[in-house]
XYZ file of C-alpha atoms in Angstrom:
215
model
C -26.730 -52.625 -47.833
C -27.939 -53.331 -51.571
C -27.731 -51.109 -54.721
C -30.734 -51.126 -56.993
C -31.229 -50.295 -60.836
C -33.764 -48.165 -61.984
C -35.724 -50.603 -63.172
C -35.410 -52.379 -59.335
C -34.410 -56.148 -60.669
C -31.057 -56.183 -59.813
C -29.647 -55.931 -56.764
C -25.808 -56.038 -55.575
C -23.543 -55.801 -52.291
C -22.756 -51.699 -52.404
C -18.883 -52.417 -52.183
C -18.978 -54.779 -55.344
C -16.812 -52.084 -57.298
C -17.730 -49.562 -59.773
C -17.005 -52.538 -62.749
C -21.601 -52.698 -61.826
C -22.301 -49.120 -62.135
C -23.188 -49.893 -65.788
C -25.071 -52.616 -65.362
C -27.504 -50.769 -62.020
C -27.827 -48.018 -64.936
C -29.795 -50.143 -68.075
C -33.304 -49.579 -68.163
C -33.680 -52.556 -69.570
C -33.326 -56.581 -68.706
C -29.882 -58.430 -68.255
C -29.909 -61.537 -69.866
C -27.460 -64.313 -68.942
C -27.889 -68.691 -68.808
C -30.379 -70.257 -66.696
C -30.639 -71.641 -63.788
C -29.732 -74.932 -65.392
C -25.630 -73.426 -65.779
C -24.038 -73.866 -62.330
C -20.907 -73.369 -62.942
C -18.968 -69.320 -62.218
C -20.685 -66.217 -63.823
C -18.592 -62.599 -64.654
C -19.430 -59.822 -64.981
C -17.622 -57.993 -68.449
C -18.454 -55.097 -69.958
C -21.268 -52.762 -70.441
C -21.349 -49.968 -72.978
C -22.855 -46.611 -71.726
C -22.532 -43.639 -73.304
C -20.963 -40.297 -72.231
C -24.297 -39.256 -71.647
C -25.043 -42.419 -69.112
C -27.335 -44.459 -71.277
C -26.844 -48.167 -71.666
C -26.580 -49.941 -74.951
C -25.481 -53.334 -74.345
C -23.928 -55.463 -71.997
C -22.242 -59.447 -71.670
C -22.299 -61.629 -69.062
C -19.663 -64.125 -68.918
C -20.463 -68.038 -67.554
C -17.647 -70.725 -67.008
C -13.758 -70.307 -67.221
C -12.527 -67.122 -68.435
C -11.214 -67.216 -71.953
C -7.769 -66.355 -72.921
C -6.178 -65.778 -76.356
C -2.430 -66.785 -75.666
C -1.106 -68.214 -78.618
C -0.254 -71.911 -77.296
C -4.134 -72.195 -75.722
C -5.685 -74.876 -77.117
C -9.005 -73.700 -78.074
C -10.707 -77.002 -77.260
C -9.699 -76.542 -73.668
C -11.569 -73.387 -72.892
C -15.099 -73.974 -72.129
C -17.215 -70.857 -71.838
C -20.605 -69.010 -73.029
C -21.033 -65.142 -73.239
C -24.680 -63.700 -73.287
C -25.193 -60.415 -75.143
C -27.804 -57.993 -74.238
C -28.890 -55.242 -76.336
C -31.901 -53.505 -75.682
C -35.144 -53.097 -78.659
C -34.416 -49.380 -79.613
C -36.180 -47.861 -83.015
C -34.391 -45.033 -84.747
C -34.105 -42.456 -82.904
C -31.993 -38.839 -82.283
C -28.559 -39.026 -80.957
C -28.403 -38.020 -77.285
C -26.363 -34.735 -78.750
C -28.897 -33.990 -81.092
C -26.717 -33.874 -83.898
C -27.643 -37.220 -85.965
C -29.904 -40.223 -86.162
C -29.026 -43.398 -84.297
C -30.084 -46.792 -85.840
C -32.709 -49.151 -84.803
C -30.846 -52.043 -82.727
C -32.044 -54.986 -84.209
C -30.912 -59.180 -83.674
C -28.089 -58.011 -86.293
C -26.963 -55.962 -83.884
C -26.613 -58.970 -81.233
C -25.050 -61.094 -84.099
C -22.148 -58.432 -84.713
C -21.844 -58.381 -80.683
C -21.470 -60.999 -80.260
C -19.513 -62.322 -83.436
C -16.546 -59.426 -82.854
C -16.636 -60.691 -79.054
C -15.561 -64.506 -79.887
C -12.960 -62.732 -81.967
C -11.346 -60.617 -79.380
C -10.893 -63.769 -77.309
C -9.798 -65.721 -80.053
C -5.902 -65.732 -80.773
C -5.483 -69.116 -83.987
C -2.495 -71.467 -82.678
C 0.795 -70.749 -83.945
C -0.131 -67.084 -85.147
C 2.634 -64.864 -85.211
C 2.006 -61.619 -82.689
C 2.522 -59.188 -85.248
C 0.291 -60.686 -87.457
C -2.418 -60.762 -85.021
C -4.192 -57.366 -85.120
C -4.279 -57.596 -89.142
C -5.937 -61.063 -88.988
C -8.308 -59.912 -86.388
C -9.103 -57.006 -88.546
C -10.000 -59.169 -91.385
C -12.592 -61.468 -89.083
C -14.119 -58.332 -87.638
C -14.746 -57.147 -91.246
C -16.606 -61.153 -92.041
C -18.329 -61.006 -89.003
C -19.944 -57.822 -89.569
C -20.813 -59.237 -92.867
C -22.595 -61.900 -91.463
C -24.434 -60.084 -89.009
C -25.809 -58.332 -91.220
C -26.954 -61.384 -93.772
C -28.725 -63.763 -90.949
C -31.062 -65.083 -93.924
C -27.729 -66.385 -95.643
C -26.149 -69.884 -96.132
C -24.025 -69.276 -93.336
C -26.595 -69.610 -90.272
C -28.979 -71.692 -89.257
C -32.059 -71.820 -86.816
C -32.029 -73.707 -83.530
C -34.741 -73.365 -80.898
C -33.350 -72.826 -77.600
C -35.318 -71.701 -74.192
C -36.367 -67.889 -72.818
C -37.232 -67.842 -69.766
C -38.525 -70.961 -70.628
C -40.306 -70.463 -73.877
C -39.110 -71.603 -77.168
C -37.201 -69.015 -79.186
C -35.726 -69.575 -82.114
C -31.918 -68.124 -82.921
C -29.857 -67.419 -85.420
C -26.292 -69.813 -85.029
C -23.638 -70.567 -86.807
C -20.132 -72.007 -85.810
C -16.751 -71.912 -87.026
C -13.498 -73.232 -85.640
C -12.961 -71.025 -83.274
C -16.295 -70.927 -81.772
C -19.927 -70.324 -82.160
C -22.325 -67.654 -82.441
C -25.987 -66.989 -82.051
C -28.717 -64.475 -81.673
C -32.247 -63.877 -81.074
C -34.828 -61.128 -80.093
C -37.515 -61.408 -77.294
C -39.984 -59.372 -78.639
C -40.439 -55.506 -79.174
C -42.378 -54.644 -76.409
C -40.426 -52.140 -72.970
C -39.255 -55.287 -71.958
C -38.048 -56.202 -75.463
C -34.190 -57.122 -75.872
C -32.309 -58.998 -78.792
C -29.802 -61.300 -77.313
C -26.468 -62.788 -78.522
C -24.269 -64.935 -77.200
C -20.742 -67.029 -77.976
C -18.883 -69.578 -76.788
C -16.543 -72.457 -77.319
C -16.332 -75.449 -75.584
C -19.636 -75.694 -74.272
C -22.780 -76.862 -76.561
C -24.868 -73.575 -77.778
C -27.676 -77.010 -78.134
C -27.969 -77.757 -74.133
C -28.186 -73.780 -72.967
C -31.267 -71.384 -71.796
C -31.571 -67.945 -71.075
C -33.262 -66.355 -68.546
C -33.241 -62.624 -66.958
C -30.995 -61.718 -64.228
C -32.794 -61.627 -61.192
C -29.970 -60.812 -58.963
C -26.522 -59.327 -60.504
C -24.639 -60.636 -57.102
C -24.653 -64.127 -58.425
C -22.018 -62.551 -61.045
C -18.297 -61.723 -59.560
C -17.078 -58.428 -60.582
């Protein structure tokens, strides 16, 4: 027996846990790496609201990161893909304020506070953690929100197998990028991180089939 989103692209065994319920609920495209990636895919988070609507969701593809102080960041190789559906401004689901337009910034900062949370610098104290990673979250939103500035550059990578240029930038503990696939239903901006494996080599492509990703 198979579970199917509303939109009817994804389909997974009906025992894979409740960790999919958020994914079968977007009414919009997962994106994750192509076929071209072979190696294990995750399933991570997606954030729905009280009110059941989906506003983003990461897909996680090779080993699973961990931010123990003695990991040697070099070691971990892994690539997170970002999805956040094309959304203009529009009236909170309460009807009490005005939501922002969800735009590749929006990817960027995704994506750019998710490398963080799985980052932990060698030889950090513990208690000093949660100040530094306060600090980062604080930069990265910064540069989210300045993809025109010194800091990023473009590379061209594939969608569903058309060129697409991306916002990118490293750093030492990782890199960053994001994109947009157009504002159309289908629309989505998309962001992804990683270290250990080259941002150059990778493609995205939709999800066809969410049981290709563990739970």
């Amino acid at each position: 027996m198979e579970t199917k989103s509303r939109a009817g692209a994804h389909a997974v065994p009906a025992d894979a846990g409740e960790k999919v319920d958020g994914y079968l609920m977007a009414d919009f495209p997962w994106y994750g790496l192509d076929e071209a990636f072979t190696g294990p895919r995750r399933l991570m988070h997606a954030g729905v609201t009280p009110q059941g609507t989906v506003e983003h969701g990461s897909l996680a593809h090779g080993e699973e990161p961990t931010i123990r102080v003695e990991t040697v960041p070099d070691a971990e190789r892994f690539a997170v893909v970002v999805t956040v559906p094309c959304r203009p401004v529009r009236r909170s689901e309460d009807g009490t304020g005005v939501l922002e337009a969800t735009s590749v910034s929006s990817a960027a900062w995704l994506a750019g506070s998710g490398l963080l949370n799985c980052t932990w610098p060698v030889q950090m104290e513990r208690a000093l953690r949660q100040d530094w990673l306060d600090q980062q979250t604080m930069i990265a939103w910064e540069l989210a929100d300045d993809l025109t500035g010194e800091a990023w550059t473009e590379l061209t990578l594939p969608v569903d197998g058309v060129p697409t240029p991306f916002h990118y930038r490293e750093s030492e503990y990782g890199w960053v990028l994001a994109g947009s696939t157009g504002d159309g239903p289908e629309g989505v901006h998309i962001g992804a991180y990683g270290r250990g494996m080259s941002a150059y080599g990778l493609g995205f492509a939709v999800v066809k089939d969410l049981s290709t990703y563990e739970g």
